Short mmCIF file of C-alpha atoms in Angstrom, two decimals:
data_model
loop_
_atom_site.label_atom_id
_atom_site.label_comp_id
_atom_site.label_asym_id
_atom_site.label_seq_id
_atom_site.Cartn_x
_atom_site.Cartn_y
_atom_site.Cartn_z
CA MET A 16 -19.39 -18.53 -7.83
CA SER A 17 -16.31 -20.37 -6.59
CA LYS A 18 -15.68 -20.96 -2.91
CA VAL A 19 -12.65 -18.65 -3.11
CA ILE A 20 -14.86 -15.75 -4.21
CA LYS A 21 -17.47 -16.64 -1.57
CA TYR A 22 -14.80 -16.66 1.12
CA PHE A 23 -13.50 -13.32 -0.10
CA LYS A 24 -16.97 -11.79 0.13
CA THR A 25 -17.18 -13.12 3.70
CA ILE A 26 -13.88 -11.42 4.52
CA THR A 27 -15.11 -8.07 3.18
CA GLN A 28 -17.83 -8.09 5.83
CA ILE A 29 -15.34 -8.44 8.69
CA PRO A 30 -13.54 -5.13 9.47
CA HIS A 31 -9.79 -5.44 8.92
CA CYS A 32 -8.28 -2.03 8.35
CA SER A 33 -4.65 -1.84 9.41
CA LYS A 34 -4.38 -1.61 13.22
CA GLU A 35 -8.06 -2.61 13.46
CA ALA A 36 -8.08 -6.21 12.22
CA ASN A 37 -8.61 -8.15 15.47
CA LYS A 38 -12.01 -9.44 14.39
CA LEU A 39 -10.60 -10.95 11.22
CA CYS A 40 -7.65 -12.37 13.18
CA ASP A 41 -10.03 -14.17 15.56
CA PHE A 42 -12.17 -15.38 12.66
CA LEU A 43 -9.18 -16.88 10.81
CA VAL A 44 -7.80 -18.55 13.94
CA ASN A 45 -11.15 -20.24 14.59
CA PHE A 46 -11.53 -21.17 10.92
CA ALA A 47 -8.16 -22.97 10.89
CA GLN A 48 -8.63 -24.69 14.24
CA GLU A 49 -12.05 -26.01 13.23
CA ARG A 50 -10.35 -27.71 10.27
CA GLY A 51 -7.71 -29.45 12.37
CA TYR A 52 -4.76 -27.09 11.91
CA GLU A 53 -2.29 -26.08 14.62
CA VAL A 54 -2.39 -22.32 15.16
CA GLU A 55 -0.03 -19.84 16.85
CA VAL A 56 -0.57 -16.08 17.23
CA ASP A 57 2.28 -13.81 18.31
CA GLU A 58 2.27 -10.46 20.12
CA VAL A 59 1.70 -8.38 16.97
CA LYS A 60 -1.11 -10.71 15.79
CA ASN A 61 0.79 -12.61 13.10
CA ILE A 62 -0.94 -15.97 12.56
CA TYR A 63 1.01 -19.18 11.90
CA ILE A 64 -1.05 -22.16 10.76
CA ARG A 65 0.32 -25.66 10.09
CA LYS A 66 -0.70 -29.24 9.40
CA GLY A 67 1.65 -32.22 9.08
CA ALA A 68 5.19 -31.80 7.74
CA PRO A 69 4.78 -29.23 4.98
CA VAL A 70 7.33 -28.42 2.29
CA LEU A 71 5.59 -25.21 1.22
CA CYS A 72 4.55 -22.15 3.22
CA LEU A 73 1.94 -19.78 1.76
CA GLN A 74 2.20 -16.17 2.94
CA ALA A 75 -0.09 -13.14 2.81
CA HIS A 76 -1.14 -10.21 4.98
CA TYR A 77 -4.66 -9.89 6.34
CA ASP A 78 -4.94 -6.13 6.91
CA MET A 79 -6.15 -3.75 4.20
CA VAL A 80 -5.93 -0.07 3.27
CA CYS A 81 -9.34 1.40 4.10
CA MET A 82 -10.34 4.19 1.73
CA GLY A 83 -13.71 5.84 1.23
CA LYS A 84 -16.48 4.04 3.12
CA ALA A 85 -14.30 1.07 4.11
CA PRO A 86 -14.50 -0.98 6.30
CA ASN A 87 -18.15 -0.82 5.22
CA ILE A 88 -17.61 -2.64 1.93
CA GLU A 89 -20.36 -3.34 -0.58
CA THR A 90 -19.08 -5.46 -3.46
CA TYR A 91 -20.48 -5.70 -6.97
CA GLU A 92 -19.42 -7.24 -10.26
CA GLU A 93 -19.04 -5.46 -13.57
CA GLU A 94 -17.71 -6.82 -16.86
CA GLY A 95 -15.72 -9.60 -15.20
CA TRP A 96 -14.31 -7.47 -12.37
CA MET A 97 -15.27 -7.26 -8.71
CA LYS A 98 -15.36 -3.74 -7.29
CA ALA A 99 -16.62 -1.93 -4.19
CA LYS A 100 -19.08 0.94 -3.99
CA ASP A 101 -17.26 4.11 -2.85
CA SER A 102 -14.56 2.23 -0.94
CA SER A 103 -11.39 0.23 -1.35
CA LEU A 104 -12.13 -3.45 -1.97
CA GLY A 105 -9.45 -5.20 0.07
CA ALA A 106 -8.58 -7.70 -2.67
CA ASP A 107 -5.08 -6.63 -1.64
CA ASN A 108 -4.51 -9.02 0.15
CA GLY A 109 -7.90 -10.50 1.06
CA MET A 110 -8.14 -12.58 -2.09
CA ALA A 111 -5.00 -14.43 -1.00
CA ILE A 112 -6.56 -15.11 2.40
CA ALA A 113 -9.66 -16.47 0.65
CA MET A 114 -7.46 -18.87 -1.37
CA MET A 115 -5.84 -20.04 1.85
CA MET A 116 -9.26 -20.67 3.40
CA GLN A 117 -10.20 -22.84 0.43
CA LEU A 118 -7.00 -24.87 0.85
CA MET A 119 -7.67 -25.30 4.57
CA ASP A 120 -11.14 -26.51 3.71
CA GLU A 121 -9.47 -29.18 1.59
CA GLY A 122 -7.16 -30.15 4.48
CA ARG A 123 -3.92 -29.52 2.57
CA VAL A 124 -0.60 -30.28 4.26
CA LEU A 125 0.78 -26.75 4.24
CA GLU A 126 2.10 -23.92 6.37
CA PHE A 127 0.29 -20.59 6.26
CA LEU A 128 1.86 -17.35 7.48
CA LEU A 129 -0.68 -14.53 7.78
CA THR A 130 0.99 -11.29 8.76
CA SER A 131 -0.50 -8.22 10.41
CA ASP A 132 -0.29 -4.52 9.56
CA GLU A 133 1.64 -4.95 6.31
CA GLU A 134 0.07 -1.85 4.83
CA ILE A 135 1.51 0.49 7.45
CA GLY A 136 5.14 -0.55 7.29
CA LEU A 137 5.36 -4.37 7.22
CA ILE A 138 4.99 -4.36 11.00
CA GLY A 139 3.96 -7.99 11.24
CA ALA A 140 6.66 -9.26 8.90
CA ASN A 141 9.34 -7.44 10.87
CA ALA A 142 8.27 -9.28 14.04
CA VAL A 143 7.93 -12.81 12.59
CA ALA A 144 9.83 -15.35 14.69
CA PHE A 145 7.89 -18.60 14.24
CA ASP A 146 9.71 -21.90 13.77
CA LEU A 147 8.81 -22.27 10.10
CA LYS A 148 9.45 -25.76 8.72
CA ALA A 149 8.95 -25.38 4.97
CA ALA A 150 11.79 -25.14 2.44
CA TYR A 151 9.81 -22.84 0.14
CA MET A 152 7.62 -19.79 0.66
CA LEU A 153 5.10 -18.56 -1.90
CA ASN A 154 3.90 -15.03 -1.25
CA LEU A 155 0.41 -14.32 -2.67
CA ASP A 156 0.53 -10.51 -2.67
CA SER A 157 1.43 -9.78 -6.30
CA GLU A 158 -1.11 -8.11 -8.55
CA ASP A 159 -0.63 -9.33 -12.12
CA GLU A 160 -1.60 -12.69 -13.55
CA ALA A 161 0.95 -14.69 -15.56
CA GLU A 162 3.84 -13.04 -13.75
CA VAL A 163 6.16 -14.52 -11.14
CA TYR A 164 7.79 -11.99 -8.86
CA ILE A 165 11.33 -12.67 -7.73
CA GLY A 166 12.27 -9.26 -6.27
CA CYS A 167 10.77 -6.10 -4.79
CA ALA A 168 11.62 -2.60 -3.66
CA GLY A 169 12.78 -1.69 -0.21
CA GLY A 170 11.27 1.33 1.46
CA ALA A 171 11.19 3.80 4.31
CA ASP A 172 8.65 6.26 5.67
CA ILE A 173 10.20 9.68 6.26
CA THR A 174 8.16 12.00 8.47
CA ALA A 175 8.79 15.59 9.48
CA PHE A 176 7.50 18.18 11.93
CA ARG A 177 7.90 21.91 12.37
CA GLN A 178 6.40 24.10 15.08
CA ASP A 179 5.09 27.32 13.62
CA SER A 180 2.99 30.05 15.23
CA TYR A 181 -0.02 32.06 14.13
CA THR A 182 -0.08 35.74 13.25
CA GLU A 183 -2.62 38.19 11.91
CA GLY A 184 -3.46 37.89 8.21
CA LYS A 185 -4.61 40.23 5.48
CA GLY A 186 -7.19 40.02 2.74
CA ASP A 187 -10.11 37.68 2.10
CA CYS A 188 -10.30 34.09 3.30
CA TYR A 189 -10.65 31.21 0.84
CA GLU A 190 -11.07 27.46 1.01
CA VAL A 191 -8.98 25.97 -1.80
CA THR A 192 -9.81 22.34 -2.54
CA VAL A 193 -8.58 19.54 -4.78
CA LYS A 194 -10.99 16.65 -4.32
CA GLY A 195 -11.75 13.22 -5.72
CA LEU A 196 -8.65 12.58 -7.82
CA ALA A 197 -7.97 9.00 -8.84
CA GLY A 198 -5.49 8.09 -6.11
CA GLY A 199 -3.61 4.79 -6.21
CA HIS A 200 -0.80 2.70 -4.76
CA SER A 201 2.29 4.79 -4.03
CA GLY A 202 4.52 2.03 -5.41
CA VAL A 203 2.98 0.15 -8.33
CA ASP A 204 0.96 3.16 -9.53
CA ILE A 205 3.59 5.88 -8.98
CA ASP A 206 4.62 5.79 -12.68
CA LYS A 207 1.07 5.92 -14.10
CA ASN A 208 0.83 9.73 -14.28
CA ILE A 209 -1.80 9.86 -11.54
CA PRO A 210 -1.90 13.46 -10.26
CA SER A 211 -1.19 14.13 -6.59
CA ALA A 212 -3.81 16.35 -4.96
CA ILE A 213 -1.10 17.85 -2.74
CA LYS A 214 1.08 18.79 -5.70
CA VAL A 215 -1.87 20.19 -7.66
CA LEU A 216 -2.87 22.31 -4.66
CA GLY A 217 0.71 23.48 -4.00
CA ARG A 218 1.29 24.47 -7.61
CA TYR A 219 -1.94 26.51 -7.69
CA LEU A 220 -1.09 28.40 -4.49
CA ALA A 221 2.46 29.08 -5.66
CA GLU A 222 1.37 30.30 -9.08
CA LYS A 223 -1.26 32.60 -7.56
CA GLY A 224 1.33 34.10 -5.22
CA VAL A 225 -0.51 32.96 -2.08
CA THR A 226 1.72 33.27 0.98
CA GLN A 227 -0.80 33.31 3.86
CA LEU A 228 -1.75 29.80 4.95
CA ALA A 229 -4.19 29.30 7.82
CA GLY A 230 -4.30 25.52 7.58
CA ILE A 231 -3.87 22.52 5.29
CA TYR A 232 -5.36 19.03 5.49
CA ALA A 233 -4.14 16.84 2.66
CA GLY A 234 -3.69 13.17 1.77
CA GLU A 235 -5.12 9.94 3.15
CA ARG A 236 -2.48 7.22 3.74
CA ARG A 237 1.31 7.09 3.55
CA ASN A 238 1.18 4.41 0.87
CA SER A 239 -1.53 6.10 -1.25
CA ILE A 240 -1.11 8.79 -3.88
CA PRO A 241 -3.09 11.72 -2.40
CA ALA A 242 -6.59 12.03 -3.85
CA ASN A 243 -7.80 14.96 -1.71
CA ALA A 244 -6.31 18.17 -0.32
CA VAL A 245 -7.77 21.34 1.17
CA ALA A 246 -6.13 24.56 2.32
CA ILE A 247 -7.55 27.58 4.14
CA VAL A 248 -5.72 30.68 2.95
CA ARG A 249 -5.95 34.45 2.96
CA SER A 250 -5.24 36.54 -0.12
CA GLU A 251 -5.43 40.20 -1.02
CA SER A 252 -6.07 39.26 -4.66
CA MET A 253 -9.12 37.29 -5.83
CA LEU A 254 -8.82 33.52 -6.14
CA GLU A 255 -10.99 31.56 -8.57
CA ASN A 256 -11.63 27.98 -9.71
CA GLU A 257 -9.02 26.61 -12.09
CA GLY A 258 -8.73 23.09 -13.51
CA GLU A 259 -8.97 20.56 -10.69
CA VAL A 260 -8.90 23.33 -8.05
CA THR A 261 -12.16 24.54 -6.52
CA VAL A 262 -12.20 27.84 -4.61
CA ARG A 263 -14.84 28.98 -2.11
CA LYS A 264 -14.77 32.40 -0.43
CA LEU A 265 -15.33 32.28 3.35
CA ARG A 266 -16.53 34.95 5.77
CA GLU A 267 -13.93 34.09 8.41
CA SER A 268 -10.78 36.11 9.10
CA PRO A 269 -8.45 33.45 10.52
CA ARG A 270 -4.91 33.97 11.75
CA VAL A 271 -2.23 32.54 9.47
CA LEU A 272 1.00 30.61 9.93
CA GLY A 273 4.04 32.83 10.35
CA GLU A 274 5.96 30.73 7.80
CA GLY A 275 3.08 29.55 5.64
CA ASP A 276 4.91 30.85 2.59
CA LYS A 277 7.74 28.40 3.28
CA LEU A 278 5.32 25.48 3.46
CA ILE A 279 3.72 26.42 0.14
CA ALA A 280 7.18 26.74 -1.41
CA PHE A 281 8.12 23.33 0.05
CA ILE A 282 5.09 21.62 -1.50
CA ASP A 283 5.72 23.20 -4.87
CA ALA A 284 9.42 22.29 -4.86
CA PHE A 285 9.11 18.71 -3.53
CA ARG A 286 9.94 16.18 -6.29
CA HIS A 287 7.06 13.76 -5.83
CA GLY A 288 6.98 10.65 -8.05
CA VAL A 289 9.51 8.54 -9.93
CA ARG A 290 13.11 9.71 -9.49
CA LYS A 291 14.77 6.99 -11.57
CA GLU A 292 13.62 4.22 -13.92
CA ASN A 293 14.92 0.64 -13.88
CA ARG A 294 15.17 -0.06 -17.60
CA GLU A 295 16.29 -3.66 -17.13
CA LEU A 296 13.16 -4.55 -15.13
CA GLY A 297 10.85 -2.06 -16.83
CA ILE A 298 9.70 -0.53 -13.53
CA PRO A 299 10.57 2.49 -11.38
CA ASP A 300 13.91 2.15 -9.62
CA VAL A 301 13.55 5.02 -7.14
CA SER A 302 10.43 6.98 -6.14
CA ILE A 303 8.90 8.98 -3.33
CA ASN A 304 5.30 9.80 -2.44
CA LEU A 305 4.45 13.11 -0.74
CA ALA A 306 1.60 11.48 1.13
CA ILE A 307 0.13 13.59 3.94
CA ILE A 308 0.39 17.19 5.19
CA ASN A 309 -1.58 18.44 8.18
CA THR A 310 -1.51 21.49 10.43
CA ASP A 311 -2.87 21.68 13.97
CA GLU A 312 -4.45 24.42 16.10
CA GLN A 313 -1.13 25.17 17.82
CA GLY A 314 0.68 25.81 14.53
CA GLY A 315 2.35 22.42 14.24
CA VAL A 316 2.99 21.16 10.70
CA THR A 317 3.32 17.41 10.08
CA ILE A 318 4.43 15.85 6.78
CA GLU A 319 4.55 12.14 5.87
CA THR A 320 6.28 10.59 2.87
CA SER A 321 6.98 7.05 1.64
CA ALA A 322 10.22 6.36 -0.23
CA ARG A 323 11.02 3.26 -2.30
CA ALA A 324 14.08 1.92 -4.13
CA MET A 325 15.13 -1.36 -5.70
CA ASP A 326 18.43 -1.55 -3.79
CA ALA A 327 19.74 -0.52 -0.39
CA ASP A 328 22.22 2.11 -1.58
CA ALA A 329 19.62 3.96 -3.65
CA LEU A 330 17.16 3.91 -0.75
CA GLU A 331 19.80 5.30 1.61
CA ALA A 332 20.66 8.07 -0.84
CA LEU A 333 16.99 9.02 -1.32
CA THR A 334 16.44 9.00 2.44
CA GLU A 335 19.42 11.30 3.07
CA GLU A 336 18.35 13.64 0.27
CA THR A 337 14.81 13.87 1.66
CA VAL A 338 15.99 14.51 5.21
CA SER A 339 18.26 17.31 3.92
CA PHE A 340 15.37 18.78 1.94
CA PHE A 341 13.20 18.85 5.05
CA GLU A 342 16.00 20.57 7.00
CA LYS A 343 16.27 23.23 4.29
CA TYR A 344 12.69 24.24 5.07
CA GLY A 345 13.11 24.12 8.86
CA PHE A 346 11.68 20.68 9.58
CA GLU A 347 12.95 18.03 11.97
CA SER A 348 12.59 14.61 10.37
CA LYS A 349 12.81 10.96 11.30
CA VAL A 350 12.93 7.70 9.35
CA GLU A 351 10.32 5.08 10.28
CA ASP A 352 9.32 1.56 9.22
CA LYS A 353 12.34 0.91 7.03
CA TYR A 354 12.30 -2.43 5.21
CA PRO A 355 14.80 -4.11 2.87
CA ALA A 356 14.60 -4.72 -0.86
CA TRP A 357 14.25 -8.31 -2.04
CA LYS A 358 17.06 -8.73 -4.55
CA PRO A 359 15.85 -10.55 -7.70
CA ASP A 360 16.95 -14.19 -7.60
CA VAL A 361 16.18 -17.05 -10.03
CA THR A 362 16.09 -20.44 -8.24
CA ASP A 363 14.75 -23.93 -8.86
CA PHE A 364 11.59 -22.82 -7.02
CA THR A 365 11.01 -19.70 -9.15
CA LYS A 366 11.54 -21.84 -12.28
CA LEU A 367 8.91 -24.32 -11.03
CA VAL A 368 6.41 -21.54 -10.32
CA ASP A 369 7.13 -20.02 -13.75
CA LYS A 370 6.52 -23.42 -15.42
CA LYS A 371 3.16 -23.92 -13.69
CA MET A 372 2.11 -20.37 -14.58
CA LYS A 373 2.79 -21.13 -18.26
CA GLU A 374 0.74 -24.33 -18.05
CA VAL A 375 -2.33 -22.37 -17.00
CA PHE A 376 -1.98 -18.99 -18.70
CA GLY A 377 0.08 -20.05 -21.72
CA LYS A 378 2.67 -17.46 -20.79
CA SER A 379 4.68 -16.19 -17.84
CA ARG A 380 7.56 -13.89 -17.07
CA LEU A 381 9.88 -13.36 -14.14
CA MET A 382 9.42 -9.88 -12.70
CA ALA A 383 10.27 -7.53 -9.87
CA ILE A 384 7.79 -5.06 -8.34
CA HIS A 385 8.22 -1.46 -7.18
CA ALA A 386 6.44 -2.14 -3.91
CA GLY A 387 7.30 -3.67 -0.56
CA LEU A 388 6.53 -7.37 -0.61
CA GLU A 389 7.14 -9.07 2.70
CA CYS A 390 9.55 -11.50 1.07
CA GLY A 391 12.40 -9.04 1.55
CA VAL A 392 11.90 -8.88 5.30
CA ILE A 393 11.13 -12.57 5.81
CA ALA A 394 14.02 -13.73 3.60
CA GLU A 395 16.47 -12.03 5.97
CA LYS A 396 15.01 -14.04 8.85
CA TYR A 397 14.96 -17.40 7.00
CA PRO A 398 18.02 -17.32 4.70
CA LYS A 399 17.75 -21.00 3.69
CA MET A 400 14.18 -20.65 2.45
CA LYS A 401 13.48 -20.01 -1.25
CA PHE A 402 10.86 -17.45 -2.27
CA ALA A 403 8.54 -16.45 -5.10
CA SER A 404 5.40 -14.33 -5.34
CA ILE A 405 2.25 -14.57 -7.48
CA GLY A 406 -1.27 -13.18 -7.41
CA PRO A 407 -4.39 -12.43 -9.47
CA THR A 408 -4.78 -9.24 -11.45
CA ILE A 409 -5.71 -6.34 -9.14
CA ARG A 410 -5.91 -2.76 -10.34
CA PHE A 411 -5.68 0.51 -8.36
CA PRO A 412 -5.19 -0.97 -4.86
CA HIS A 413 -5.21 1.50 -1.96
CA SER A 414 -7.95 3.52 -3.66
CA THR A 415 -11.72 3.55 -4.13
CA ARG A 416 -11.09 2.36 -7.70
CA GLU A 417 -9.62 -0.95 -6.54
CA ARG A 418 -10.85 -3.93 -8.54
CA VAL A 419 -9.93 -7.59 -9.07
CA LYS A 420 -10.31 -9.65 -12.25
CA LEU A 421 -12.48 -12.63 -11.36
CA ASP A 422 -11.29 -15.12 -13.98
CA SER A 423 -7.74 -14.24 -12.97
CA VAL A 424 -8.56 -15.33 -9.41
CA GLU A 425 -9.82 -18.70 -10.65
CA LYS A 426 -6.79 -19.33 -12.89
CA THR A 427 -4.31 -18.18 -10.24
CA PHE A 428 -5.84 -20.65 -7.80
CA VAL A 429 -5.29 -23.41 -10.40
CA VAL A 430 -1.64 -22.34 -10.65
CA LEU A 431 -1.39 -22.43 -6.86
CA ASP A 432 -2.84 -25.94 -6.77
CA LYS A 433 -0.32 -27.14 -9.38
CA ILE A 434 2.57 -25.65 -7.40
CA ILE A 435 1.39 -27.35 -4.20
CA GLN A 436 1.22 -30.71 -5.98
CA SER A 437 4.67 -30.28 -7.53
CA VAL A 438 6.93 -29.13 -4.68
#
């Protein structure tokens, strides 16, 4: 087992869910200082590590999306892949951190920028203000070997709230559940035909003519395709299991939302998924994830979505359309955690990275990704710096199916070493 893999396994045992990664922050600061690196930590817990007069800065985020049993992560290997038992793995972006630790062990003259809370809106990247010295930045948050990323989607989280009230209901009470769907990343997996538990639930309720909704608790994270959804409803006609929907009759007689029918209609009508394809890049151009819907005991209804687009105008148009759609159903909305797209750009640096990738893998291609890499945000702050992004093959991040290809990690680290020696 390589030291990179050993370091990654160490990281998995230190809790680092978004907003709860202080222990890993402290661990990484101590790790770098013990190896003779200068370290700065800012107010939002971004970590800047430097030795000498570096030409290259390596960048990654150290928080992870915790799904299932995470942060209690138990790793195992199967047919050349590392996985986690009933939890997300955190290879996104922990494997990059492990590579950085290996390079620090070797005393390399480099800058390292480790950002906080990337997974909940690029919070750390938006606050970066360190005096970076390097001319080049290599982001290590991509998820396909033999590909060099030179652009990414911009995004925005659009949330909405409506205050409803409860009224008396009629008929029997049912718990209607969609549970244990595959889930996945709301950007890179949004075009993989992964069903949304919220949409499956909404379609069932609409088709059965259910209009009395006592409560709904659906979705896990804004940047995850919903894997689970449950609604408590009342119906004067019998409801039964169907497909991925499980129905259980309850003895309760709960009050129901006065406008529960509108919420069910909203879910059924919402156009979740890819809105437009980018044929030139072979990826989605515009998409939106209907991520979370919850009701509270006072009748409040909260909805969270994550929108993505490969250019600013398309993102603005999708945002305005979504806000208008919320208003149509009586919601007040707000736009949060907006971040810019990273416009694809071929430079001498991306050509160098592409060349080194070919030397190791025998092939390479310049790509853009339908997800929010931090390069877009950081490039606006450091306009003279040149950027590229690489990473080992990771599948189904942000879900309990997350896995990383182990030989891809080893080869990607060789590519990284060649880039360091060549800049």
